[in-house]
Coordinates of N, CA, C and O in Angstrom, one line a residue:
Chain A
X1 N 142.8 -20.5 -149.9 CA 142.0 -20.1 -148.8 C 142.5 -20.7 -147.5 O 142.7 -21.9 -147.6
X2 N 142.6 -20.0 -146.3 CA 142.7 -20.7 -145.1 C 141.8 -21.3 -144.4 O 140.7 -20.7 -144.2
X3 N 141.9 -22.1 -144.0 CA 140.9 -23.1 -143.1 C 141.9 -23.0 -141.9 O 143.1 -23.0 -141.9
X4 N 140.8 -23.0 -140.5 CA 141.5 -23.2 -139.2 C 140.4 -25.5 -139.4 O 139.3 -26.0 -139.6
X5 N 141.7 -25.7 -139.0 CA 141.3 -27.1 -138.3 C 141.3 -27.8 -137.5 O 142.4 -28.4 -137.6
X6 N 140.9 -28.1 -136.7 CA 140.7 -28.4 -135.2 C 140.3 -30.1 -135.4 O 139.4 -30.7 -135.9
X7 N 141.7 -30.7 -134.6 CA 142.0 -32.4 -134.8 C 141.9 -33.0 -133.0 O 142.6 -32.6 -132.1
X8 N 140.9 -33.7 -132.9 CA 141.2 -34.2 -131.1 C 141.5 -35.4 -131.1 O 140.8 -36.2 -131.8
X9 N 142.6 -35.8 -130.5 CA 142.2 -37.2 -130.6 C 142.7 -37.6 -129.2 O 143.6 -37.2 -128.5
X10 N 141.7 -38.5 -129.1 CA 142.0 -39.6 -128.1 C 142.1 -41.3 -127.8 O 142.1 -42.1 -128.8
X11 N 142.2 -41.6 -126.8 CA 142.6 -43.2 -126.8 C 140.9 -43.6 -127.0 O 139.8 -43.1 -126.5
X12 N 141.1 -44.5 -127.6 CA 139.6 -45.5 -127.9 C 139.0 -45.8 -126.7 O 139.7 -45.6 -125.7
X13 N 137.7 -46.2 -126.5 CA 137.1 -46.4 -125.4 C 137.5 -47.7 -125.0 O 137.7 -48.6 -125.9
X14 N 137.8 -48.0 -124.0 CA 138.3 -49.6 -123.3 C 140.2 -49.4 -123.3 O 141.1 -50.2 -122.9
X15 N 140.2 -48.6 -123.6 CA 142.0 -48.2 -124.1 C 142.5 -47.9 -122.2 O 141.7 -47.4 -121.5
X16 N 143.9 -48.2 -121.8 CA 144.1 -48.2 -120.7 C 144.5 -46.4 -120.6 O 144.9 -45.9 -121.6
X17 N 144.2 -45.7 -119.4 CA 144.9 -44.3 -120.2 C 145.6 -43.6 -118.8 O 145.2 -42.6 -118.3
X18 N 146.7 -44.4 -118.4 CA 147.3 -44.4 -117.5 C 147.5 -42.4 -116.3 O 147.5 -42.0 -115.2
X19 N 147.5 -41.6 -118.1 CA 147.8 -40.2 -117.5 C 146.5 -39.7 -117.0 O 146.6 -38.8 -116.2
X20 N 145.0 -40.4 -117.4 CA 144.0 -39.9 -116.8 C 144.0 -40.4 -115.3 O 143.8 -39.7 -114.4
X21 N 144.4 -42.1 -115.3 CA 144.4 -42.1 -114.0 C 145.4 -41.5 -113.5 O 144.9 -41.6 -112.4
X22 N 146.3 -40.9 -113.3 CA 147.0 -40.5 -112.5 C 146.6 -39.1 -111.7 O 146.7 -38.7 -110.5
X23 N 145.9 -38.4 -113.1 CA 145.8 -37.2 -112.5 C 143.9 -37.4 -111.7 O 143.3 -36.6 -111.0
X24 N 143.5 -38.4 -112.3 CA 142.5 -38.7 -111.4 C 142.8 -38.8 -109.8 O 142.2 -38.3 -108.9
X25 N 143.8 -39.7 -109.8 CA 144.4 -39.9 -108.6 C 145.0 -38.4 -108.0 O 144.3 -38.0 -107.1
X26 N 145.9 -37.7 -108.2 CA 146.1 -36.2 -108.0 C 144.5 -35.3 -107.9 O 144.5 -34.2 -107.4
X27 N 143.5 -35.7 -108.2 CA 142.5 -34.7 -107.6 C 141.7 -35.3 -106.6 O 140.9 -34.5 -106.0
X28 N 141.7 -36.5 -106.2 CA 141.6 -37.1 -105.5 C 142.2 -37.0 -103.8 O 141.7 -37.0 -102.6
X29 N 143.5 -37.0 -104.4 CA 144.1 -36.4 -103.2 C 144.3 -34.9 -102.7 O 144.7 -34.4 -101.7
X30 N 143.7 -34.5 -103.8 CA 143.3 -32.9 -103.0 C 141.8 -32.4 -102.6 O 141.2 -31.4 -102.3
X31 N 141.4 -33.9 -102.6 CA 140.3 -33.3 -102.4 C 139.0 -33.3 -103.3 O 137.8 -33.1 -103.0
X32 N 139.5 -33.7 -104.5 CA 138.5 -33.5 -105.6 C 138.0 -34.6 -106.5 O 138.3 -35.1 -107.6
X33 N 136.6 -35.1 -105.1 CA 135.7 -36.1 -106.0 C 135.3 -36.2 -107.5 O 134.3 -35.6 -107.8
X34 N 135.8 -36.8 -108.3 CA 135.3 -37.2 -109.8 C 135.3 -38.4 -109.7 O 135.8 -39.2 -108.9
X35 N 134.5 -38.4 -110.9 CA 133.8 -40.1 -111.3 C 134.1 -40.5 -112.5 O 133.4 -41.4 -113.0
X36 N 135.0 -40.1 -113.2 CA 135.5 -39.9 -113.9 C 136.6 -38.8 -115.0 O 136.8 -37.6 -114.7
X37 N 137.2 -39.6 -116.0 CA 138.8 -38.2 -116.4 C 139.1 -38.7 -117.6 O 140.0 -39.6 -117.7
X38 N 138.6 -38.3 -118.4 CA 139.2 -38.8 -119.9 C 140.4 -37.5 -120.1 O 140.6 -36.5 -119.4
X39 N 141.2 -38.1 -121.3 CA 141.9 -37.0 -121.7 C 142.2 -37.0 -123.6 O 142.3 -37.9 -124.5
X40 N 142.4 -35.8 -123.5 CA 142.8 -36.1 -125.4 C 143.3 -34.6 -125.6 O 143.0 -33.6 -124.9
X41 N 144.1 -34.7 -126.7 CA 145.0 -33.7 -127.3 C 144.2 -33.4 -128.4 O 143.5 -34.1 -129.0
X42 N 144.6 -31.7 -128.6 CA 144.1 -31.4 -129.6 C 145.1 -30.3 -130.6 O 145.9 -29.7 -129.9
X43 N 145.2 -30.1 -132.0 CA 145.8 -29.9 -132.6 C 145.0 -28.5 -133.7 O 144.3 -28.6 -134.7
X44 N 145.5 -27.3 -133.1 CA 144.7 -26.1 -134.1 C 145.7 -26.0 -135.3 O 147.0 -25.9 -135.2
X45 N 145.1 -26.1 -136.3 CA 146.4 -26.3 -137.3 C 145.6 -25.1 -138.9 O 144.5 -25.3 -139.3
X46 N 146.3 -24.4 -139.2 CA 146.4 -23.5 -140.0 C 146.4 -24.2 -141.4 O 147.3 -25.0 -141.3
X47 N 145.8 -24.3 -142.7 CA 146.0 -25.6 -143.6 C 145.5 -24.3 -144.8 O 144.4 -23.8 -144.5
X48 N 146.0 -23.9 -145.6 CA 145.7 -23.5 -146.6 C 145.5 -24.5 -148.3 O 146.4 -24.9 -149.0
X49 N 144.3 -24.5 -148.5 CA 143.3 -24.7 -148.9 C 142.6 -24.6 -150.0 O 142.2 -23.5 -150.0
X50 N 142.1 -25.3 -151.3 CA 141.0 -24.4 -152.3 C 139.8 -24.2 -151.4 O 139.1 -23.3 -151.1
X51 N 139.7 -25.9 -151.0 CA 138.0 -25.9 -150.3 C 137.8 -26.6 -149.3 O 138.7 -27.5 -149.2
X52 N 136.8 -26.6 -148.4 CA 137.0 -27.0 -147.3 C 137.1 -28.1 -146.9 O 137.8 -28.4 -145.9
X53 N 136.0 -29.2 -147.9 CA 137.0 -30.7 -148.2 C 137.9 -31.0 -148.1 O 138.3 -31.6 -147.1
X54 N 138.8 -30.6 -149.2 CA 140.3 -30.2 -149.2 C 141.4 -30.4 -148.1 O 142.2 -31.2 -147.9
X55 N 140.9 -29.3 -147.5 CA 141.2 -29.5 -146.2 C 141.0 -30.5 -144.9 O 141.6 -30.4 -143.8
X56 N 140.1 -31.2 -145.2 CA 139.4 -32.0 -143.7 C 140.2 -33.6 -145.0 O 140.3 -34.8 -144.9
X57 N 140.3 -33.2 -145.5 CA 141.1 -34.5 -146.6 C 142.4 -35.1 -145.8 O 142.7 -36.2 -145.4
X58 N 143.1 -33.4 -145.9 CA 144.7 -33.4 -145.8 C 145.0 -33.2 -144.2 O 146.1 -33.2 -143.7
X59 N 143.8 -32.9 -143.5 CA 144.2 -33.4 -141.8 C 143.7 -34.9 -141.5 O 144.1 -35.5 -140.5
X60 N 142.8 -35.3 -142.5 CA 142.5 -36.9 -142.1 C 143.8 -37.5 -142.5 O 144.2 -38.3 -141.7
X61 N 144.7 -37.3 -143.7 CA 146.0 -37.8 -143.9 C 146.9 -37.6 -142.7 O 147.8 -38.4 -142.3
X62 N 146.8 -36.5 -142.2 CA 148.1 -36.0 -141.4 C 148.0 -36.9 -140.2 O 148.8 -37.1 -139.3
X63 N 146.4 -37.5 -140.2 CA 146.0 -37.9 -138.6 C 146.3 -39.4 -138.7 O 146.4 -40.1 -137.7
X64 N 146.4 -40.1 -139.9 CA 146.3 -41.4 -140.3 C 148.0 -41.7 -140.6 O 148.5 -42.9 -140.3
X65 N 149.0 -40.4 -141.2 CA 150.6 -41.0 -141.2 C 151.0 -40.1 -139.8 O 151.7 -40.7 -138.9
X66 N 150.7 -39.1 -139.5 CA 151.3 -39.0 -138.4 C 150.4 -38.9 -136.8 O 150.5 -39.7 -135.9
X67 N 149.7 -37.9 -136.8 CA 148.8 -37.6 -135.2 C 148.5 -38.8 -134.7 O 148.8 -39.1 -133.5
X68 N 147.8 -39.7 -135.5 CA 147.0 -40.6 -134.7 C 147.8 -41.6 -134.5 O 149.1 -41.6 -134.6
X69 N 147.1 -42.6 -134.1 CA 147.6 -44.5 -133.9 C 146.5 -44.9 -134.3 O 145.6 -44.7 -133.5
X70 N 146.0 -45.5 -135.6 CA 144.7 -45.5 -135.7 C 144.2 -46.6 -134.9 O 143.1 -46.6 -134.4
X71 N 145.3 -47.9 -134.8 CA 145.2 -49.0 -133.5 C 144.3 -48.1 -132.3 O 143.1 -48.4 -131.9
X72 N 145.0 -47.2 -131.7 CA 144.5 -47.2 -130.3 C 144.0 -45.5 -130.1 O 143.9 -44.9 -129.1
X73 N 143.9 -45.2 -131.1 CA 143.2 -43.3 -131.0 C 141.8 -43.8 -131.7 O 141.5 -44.9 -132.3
X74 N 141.1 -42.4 -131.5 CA 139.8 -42.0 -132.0 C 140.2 -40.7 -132.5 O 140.9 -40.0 -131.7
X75 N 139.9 -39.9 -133.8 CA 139.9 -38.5 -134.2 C 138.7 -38.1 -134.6 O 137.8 -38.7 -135.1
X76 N 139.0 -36.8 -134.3 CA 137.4 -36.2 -134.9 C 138.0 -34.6 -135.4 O 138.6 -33.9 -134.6
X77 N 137.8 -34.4 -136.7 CA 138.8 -33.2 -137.4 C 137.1 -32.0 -137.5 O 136.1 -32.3 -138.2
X78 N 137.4 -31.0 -136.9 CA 136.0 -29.5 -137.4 C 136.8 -28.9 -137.9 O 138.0 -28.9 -137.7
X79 N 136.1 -28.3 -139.0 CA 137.0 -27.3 -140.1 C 136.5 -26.5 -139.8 O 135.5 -26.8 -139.3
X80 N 137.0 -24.6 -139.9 CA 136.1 -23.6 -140.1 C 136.8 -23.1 -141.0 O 137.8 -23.7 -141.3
X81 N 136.4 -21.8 -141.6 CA 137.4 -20.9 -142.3 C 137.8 -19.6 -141.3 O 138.7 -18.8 -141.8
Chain B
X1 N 124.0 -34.6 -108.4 CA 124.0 -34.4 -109.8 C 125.4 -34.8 -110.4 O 126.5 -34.6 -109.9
X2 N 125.0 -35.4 -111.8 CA 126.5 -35.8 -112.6 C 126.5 -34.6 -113.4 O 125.4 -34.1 -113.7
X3 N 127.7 -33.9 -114.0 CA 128.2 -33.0 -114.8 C 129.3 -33.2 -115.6 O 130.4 -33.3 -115.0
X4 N 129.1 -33.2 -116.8 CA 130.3 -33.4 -117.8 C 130.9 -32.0 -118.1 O 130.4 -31.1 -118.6
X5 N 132.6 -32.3 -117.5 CA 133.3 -30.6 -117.1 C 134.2 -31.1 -118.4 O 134.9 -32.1 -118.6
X6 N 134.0 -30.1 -119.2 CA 135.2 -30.3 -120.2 C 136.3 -28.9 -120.3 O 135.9 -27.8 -120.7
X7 N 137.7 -29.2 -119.8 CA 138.3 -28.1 -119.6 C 139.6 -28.6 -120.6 O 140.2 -29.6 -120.7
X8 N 139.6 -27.2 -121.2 CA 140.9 -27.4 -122.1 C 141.9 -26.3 -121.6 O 141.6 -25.2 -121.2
X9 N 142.9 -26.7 -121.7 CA 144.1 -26.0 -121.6 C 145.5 -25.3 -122.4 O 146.5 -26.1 -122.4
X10 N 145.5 -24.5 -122.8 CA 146.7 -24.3 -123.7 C 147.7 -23.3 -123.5 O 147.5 -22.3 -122.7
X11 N 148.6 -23.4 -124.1 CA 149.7 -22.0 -123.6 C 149.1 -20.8 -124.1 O 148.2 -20.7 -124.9
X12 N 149.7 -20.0 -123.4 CA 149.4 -18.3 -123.5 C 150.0 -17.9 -124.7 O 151.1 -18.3 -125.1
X13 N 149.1 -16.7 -125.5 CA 149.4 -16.8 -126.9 C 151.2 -15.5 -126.5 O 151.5 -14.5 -125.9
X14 N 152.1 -16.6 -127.4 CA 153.2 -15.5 -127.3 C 154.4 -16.4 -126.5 O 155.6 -16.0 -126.5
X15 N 153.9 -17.9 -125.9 CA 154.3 -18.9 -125.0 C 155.3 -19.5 -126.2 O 154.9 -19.5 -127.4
X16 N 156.8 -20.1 -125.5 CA 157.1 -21.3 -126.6 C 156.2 -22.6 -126.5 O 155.7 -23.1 -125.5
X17 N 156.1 -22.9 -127.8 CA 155.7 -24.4 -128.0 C 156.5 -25.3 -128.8 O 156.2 -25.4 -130.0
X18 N 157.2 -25.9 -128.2 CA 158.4 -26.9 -128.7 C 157.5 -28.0 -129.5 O 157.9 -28.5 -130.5
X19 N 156.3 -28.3 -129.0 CA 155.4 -29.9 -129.4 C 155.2 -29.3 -131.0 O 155.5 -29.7 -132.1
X20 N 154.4 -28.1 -130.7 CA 153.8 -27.9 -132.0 C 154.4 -27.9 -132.8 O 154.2 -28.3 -133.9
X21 N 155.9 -26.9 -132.0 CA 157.5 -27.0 -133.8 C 157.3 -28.2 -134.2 O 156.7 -28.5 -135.3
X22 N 157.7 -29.0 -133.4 CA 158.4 -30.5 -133.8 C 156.8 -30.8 -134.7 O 157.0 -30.9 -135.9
X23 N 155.9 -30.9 -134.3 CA 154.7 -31.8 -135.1 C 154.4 -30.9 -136.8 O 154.1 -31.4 -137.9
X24 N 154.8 -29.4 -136.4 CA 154.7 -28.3 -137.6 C 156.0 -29.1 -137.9 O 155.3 -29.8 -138.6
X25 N 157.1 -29.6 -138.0 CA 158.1 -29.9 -138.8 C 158.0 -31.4 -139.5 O 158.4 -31.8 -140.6
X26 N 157.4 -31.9 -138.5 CA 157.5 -33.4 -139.1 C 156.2 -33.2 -140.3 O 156.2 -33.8 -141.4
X27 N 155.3 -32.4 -139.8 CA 154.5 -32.3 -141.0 C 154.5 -31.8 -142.1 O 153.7 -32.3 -142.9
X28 N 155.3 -31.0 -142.5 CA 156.5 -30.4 -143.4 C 157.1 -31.5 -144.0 O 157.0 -31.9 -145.2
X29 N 157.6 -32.0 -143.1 CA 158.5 -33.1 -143.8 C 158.0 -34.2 -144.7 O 158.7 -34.9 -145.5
X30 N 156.8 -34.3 -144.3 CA 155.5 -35.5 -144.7 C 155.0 -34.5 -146.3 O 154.4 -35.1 -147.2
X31 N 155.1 -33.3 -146.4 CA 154.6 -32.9 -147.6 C 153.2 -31.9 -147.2 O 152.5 -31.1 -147.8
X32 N 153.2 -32.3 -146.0 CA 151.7 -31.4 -145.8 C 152.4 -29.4 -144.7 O 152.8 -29.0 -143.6
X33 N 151.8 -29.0 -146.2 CA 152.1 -27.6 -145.8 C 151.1 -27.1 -144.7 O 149.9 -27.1 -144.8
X34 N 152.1 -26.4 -143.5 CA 151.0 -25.8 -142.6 C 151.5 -24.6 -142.2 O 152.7 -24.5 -142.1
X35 N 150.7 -23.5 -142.1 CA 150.7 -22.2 -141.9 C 150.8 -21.9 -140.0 O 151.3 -20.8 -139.7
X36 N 150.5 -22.5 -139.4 CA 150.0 -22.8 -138.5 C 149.7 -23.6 -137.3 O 148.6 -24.2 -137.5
X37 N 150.2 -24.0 -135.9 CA 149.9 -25.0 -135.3 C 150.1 -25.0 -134.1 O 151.3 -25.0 -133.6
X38 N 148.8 -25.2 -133.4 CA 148.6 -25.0 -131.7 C 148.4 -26.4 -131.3 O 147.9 -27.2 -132.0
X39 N 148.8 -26.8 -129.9 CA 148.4 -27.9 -129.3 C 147.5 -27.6 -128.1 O 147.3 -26.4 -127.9
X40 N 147.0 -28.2 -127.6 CA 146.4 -28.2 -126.4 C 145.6 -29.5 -125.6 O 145.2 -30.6 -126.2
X41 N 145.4 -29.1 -124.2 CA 145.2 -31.0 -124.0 C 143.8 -30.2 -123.3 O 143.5 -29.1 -122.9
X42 N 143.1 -31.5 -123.4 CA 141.6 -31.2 -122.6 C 141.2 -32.6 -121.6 O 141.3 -33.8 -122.0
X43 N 140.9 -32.2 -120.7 CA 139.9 -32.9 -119.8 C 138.7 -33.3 -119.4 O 138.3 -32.8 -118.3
X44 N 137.9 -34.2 -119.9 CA 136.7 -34.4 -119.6 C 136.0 -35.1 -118.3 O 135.8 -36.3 -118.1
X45 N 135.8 -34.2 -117.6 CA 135.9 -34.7 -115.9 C 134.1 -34.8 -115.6 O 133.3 -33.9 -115.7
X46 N 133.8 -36.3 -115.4 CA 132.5 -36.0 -114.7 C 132.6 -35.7 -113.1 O 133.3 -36.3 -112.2
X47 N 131.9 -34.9 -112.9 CA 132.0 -34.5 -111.4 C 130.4 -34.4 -110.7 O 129.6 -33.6 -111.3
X48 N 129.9 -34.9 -109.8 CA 129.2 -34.9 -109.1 C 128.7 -33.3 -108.3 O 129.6 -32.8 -107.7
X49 N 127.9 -32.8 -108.2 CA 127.7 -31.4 -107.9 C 126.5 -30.5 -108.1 O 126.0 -30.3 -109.1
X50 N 126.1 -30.1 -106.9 CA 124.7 -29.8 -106.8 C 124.0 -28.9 -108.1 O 122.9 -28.7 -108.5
X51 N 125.0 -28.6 -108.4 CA 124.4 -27.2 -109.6 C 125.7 -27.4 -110.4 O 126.8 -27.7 -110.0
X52 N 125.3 -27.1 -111.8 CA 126.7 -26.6 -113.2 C 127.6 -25.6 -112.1 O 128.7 -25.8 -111.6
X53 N 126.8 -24.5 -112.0 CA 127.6 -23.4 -111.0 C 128.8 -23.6 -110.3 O 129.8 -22.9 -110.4
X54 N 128.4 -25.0 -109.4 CA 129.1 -25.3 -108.1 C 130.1 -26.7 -109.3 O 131.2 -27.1 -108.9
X55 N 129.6 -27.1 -110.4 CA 130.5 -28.0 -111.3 C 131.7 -27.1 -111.5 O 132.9 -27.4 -111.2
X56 N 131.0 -25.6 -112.2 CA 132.2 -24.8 -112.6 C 133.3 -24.3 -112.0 O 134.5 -24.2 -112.3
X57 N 132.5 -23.9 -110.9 CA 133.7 -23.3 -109.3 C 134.9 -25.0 -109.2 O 136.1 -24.8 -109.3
X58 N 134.5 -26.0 -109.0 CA 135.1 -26.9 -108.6 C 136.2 -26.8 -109.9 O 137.3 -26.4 -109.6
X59 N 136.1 -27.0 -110.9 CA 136.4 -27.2 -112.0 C 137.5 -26.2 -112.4 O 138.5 -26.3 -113.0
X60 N 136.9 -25.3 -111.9 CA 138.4 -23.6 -111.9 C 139.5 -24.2 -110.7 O 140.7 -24.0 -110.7
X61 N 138.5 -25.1 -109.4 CA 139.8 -24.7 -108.8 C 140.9 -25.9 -108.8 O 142.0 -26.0 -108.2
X62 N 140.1 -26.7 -109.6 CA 141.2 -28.2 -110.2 C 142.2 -27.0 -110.8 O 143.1 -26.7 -110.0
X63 N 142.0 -26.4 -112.1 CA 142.6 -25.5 -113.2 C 143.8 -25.3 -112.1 O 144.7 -26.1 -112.0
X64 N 143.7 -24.3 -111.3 CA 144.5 -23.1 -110.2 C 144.9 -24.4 -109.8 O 145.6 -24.9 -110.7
X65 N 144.7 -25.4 -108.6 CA 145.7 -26.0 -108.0 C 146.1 -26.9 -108.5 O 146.7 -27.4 -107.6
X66 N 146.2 -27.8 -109.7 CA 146.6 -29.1 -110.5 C 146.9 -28.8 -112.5 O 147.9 -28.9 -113.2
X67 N 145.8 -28.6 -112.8 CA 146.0 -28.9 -114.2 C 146.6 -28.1 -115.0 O 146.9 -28.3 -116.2
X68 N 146.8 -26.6 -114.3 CA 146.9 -25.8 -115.4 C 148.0 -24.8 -114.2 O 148.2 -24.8 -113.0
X69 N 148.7 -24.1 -115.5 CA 149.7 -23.3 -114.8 C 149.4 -22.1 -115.5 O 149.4 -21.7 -116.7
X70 N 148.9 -21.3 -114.0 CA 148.3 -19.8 -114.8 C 149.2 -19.0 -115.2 O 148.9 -18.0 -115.9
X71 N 150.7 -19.4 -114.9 CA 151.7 -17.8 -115.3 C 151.9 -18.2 -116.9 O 152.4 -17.3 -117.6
X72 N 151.4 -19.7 -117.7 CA 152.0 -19.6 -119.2 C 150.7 -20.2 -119.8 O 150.5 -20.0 -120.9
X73 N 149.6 -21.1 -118.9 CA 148.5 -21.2 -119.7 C 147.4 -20.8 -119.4 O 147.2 -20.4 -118.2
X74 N 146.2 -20.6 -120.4 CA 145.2 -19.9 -120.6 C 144.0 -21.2 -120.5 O 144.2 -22.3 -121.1
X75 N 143.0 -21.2 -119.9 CA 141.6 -22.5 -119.5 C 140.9 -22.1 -119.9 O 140.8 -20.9 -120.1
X76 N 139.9 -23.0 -120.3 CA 138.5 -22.7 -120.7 C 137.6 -24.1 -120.1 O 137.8 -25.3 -120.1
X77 N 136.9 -23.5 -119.7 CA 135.9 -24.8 -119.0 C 134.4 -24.6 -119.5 O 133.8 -23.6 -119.5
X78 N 134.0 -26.2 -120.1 CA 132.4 -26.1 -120.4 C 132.1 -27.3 -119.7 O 132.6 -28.4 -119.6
X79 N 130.6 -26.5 -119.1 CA 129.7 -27.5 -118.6 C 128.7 -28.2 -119.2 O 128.1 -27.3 -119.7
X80 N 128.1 -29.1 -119.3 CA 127.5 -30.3 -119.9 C 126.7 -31.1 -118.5 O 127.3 -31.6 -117.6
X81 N 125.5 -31.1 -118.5 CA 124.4 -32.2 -118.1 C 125.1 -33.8 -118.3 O 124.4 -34.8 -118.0

């Protein structure tokens, strides 16, 4: 069965996250007060499946040897079918 | 008013995506079969602003002049209290 899986991850809270400041700084200079800019990547990944465990199994692996840093990321994996 | 703008961004379906090959390949290579795989980065911008409305307008026109490139990617913006 296919599962769509949806992986975000981002830098841990207190984590320095240099590309938010920058582009914080870029809206800034155009003009565009925020009080804040987090950022995080996200990964739609196609995983075929028996069950939907299964699946949220073999993207917590994929995020633990490859997506993540578990040092300095946070992930959060939604499964749907 | 504070407003939590969360805008994601990703290529246009039909766009190359070199990140996702490489991450679809290395994950392959790791044993984990994928049918499937999109990237996308998102932004979580608190912005100050009289109304969500006047959050959202601001928040399109970050997209158009900074974060996002309309001729290859596609936005989506949610507003949040």
């Amino acid at each position: 069965m296919k599962f769509e899986v949806q992986i975000t991850i981002a830098l841990k809270e207190g984590m320095l996250d240099p590309e938010a400041r920058a582009i914080q700084h870029a809206l800034n200079n155009l003009g565009f007060a925020t009080e804040g800019l987090k950022t995080a990547n996200v990964y739609c990944i196609t995983v075929n499946a028996p069950t939907a465990d299964e699946a949220r199994t073999r993207a917590t692996e994929m995020c633990e040897r490859l997506l993540a840093n578990p040092v300095i990321h946070d992930y959060c994996i939604e499964v749907a079918q």
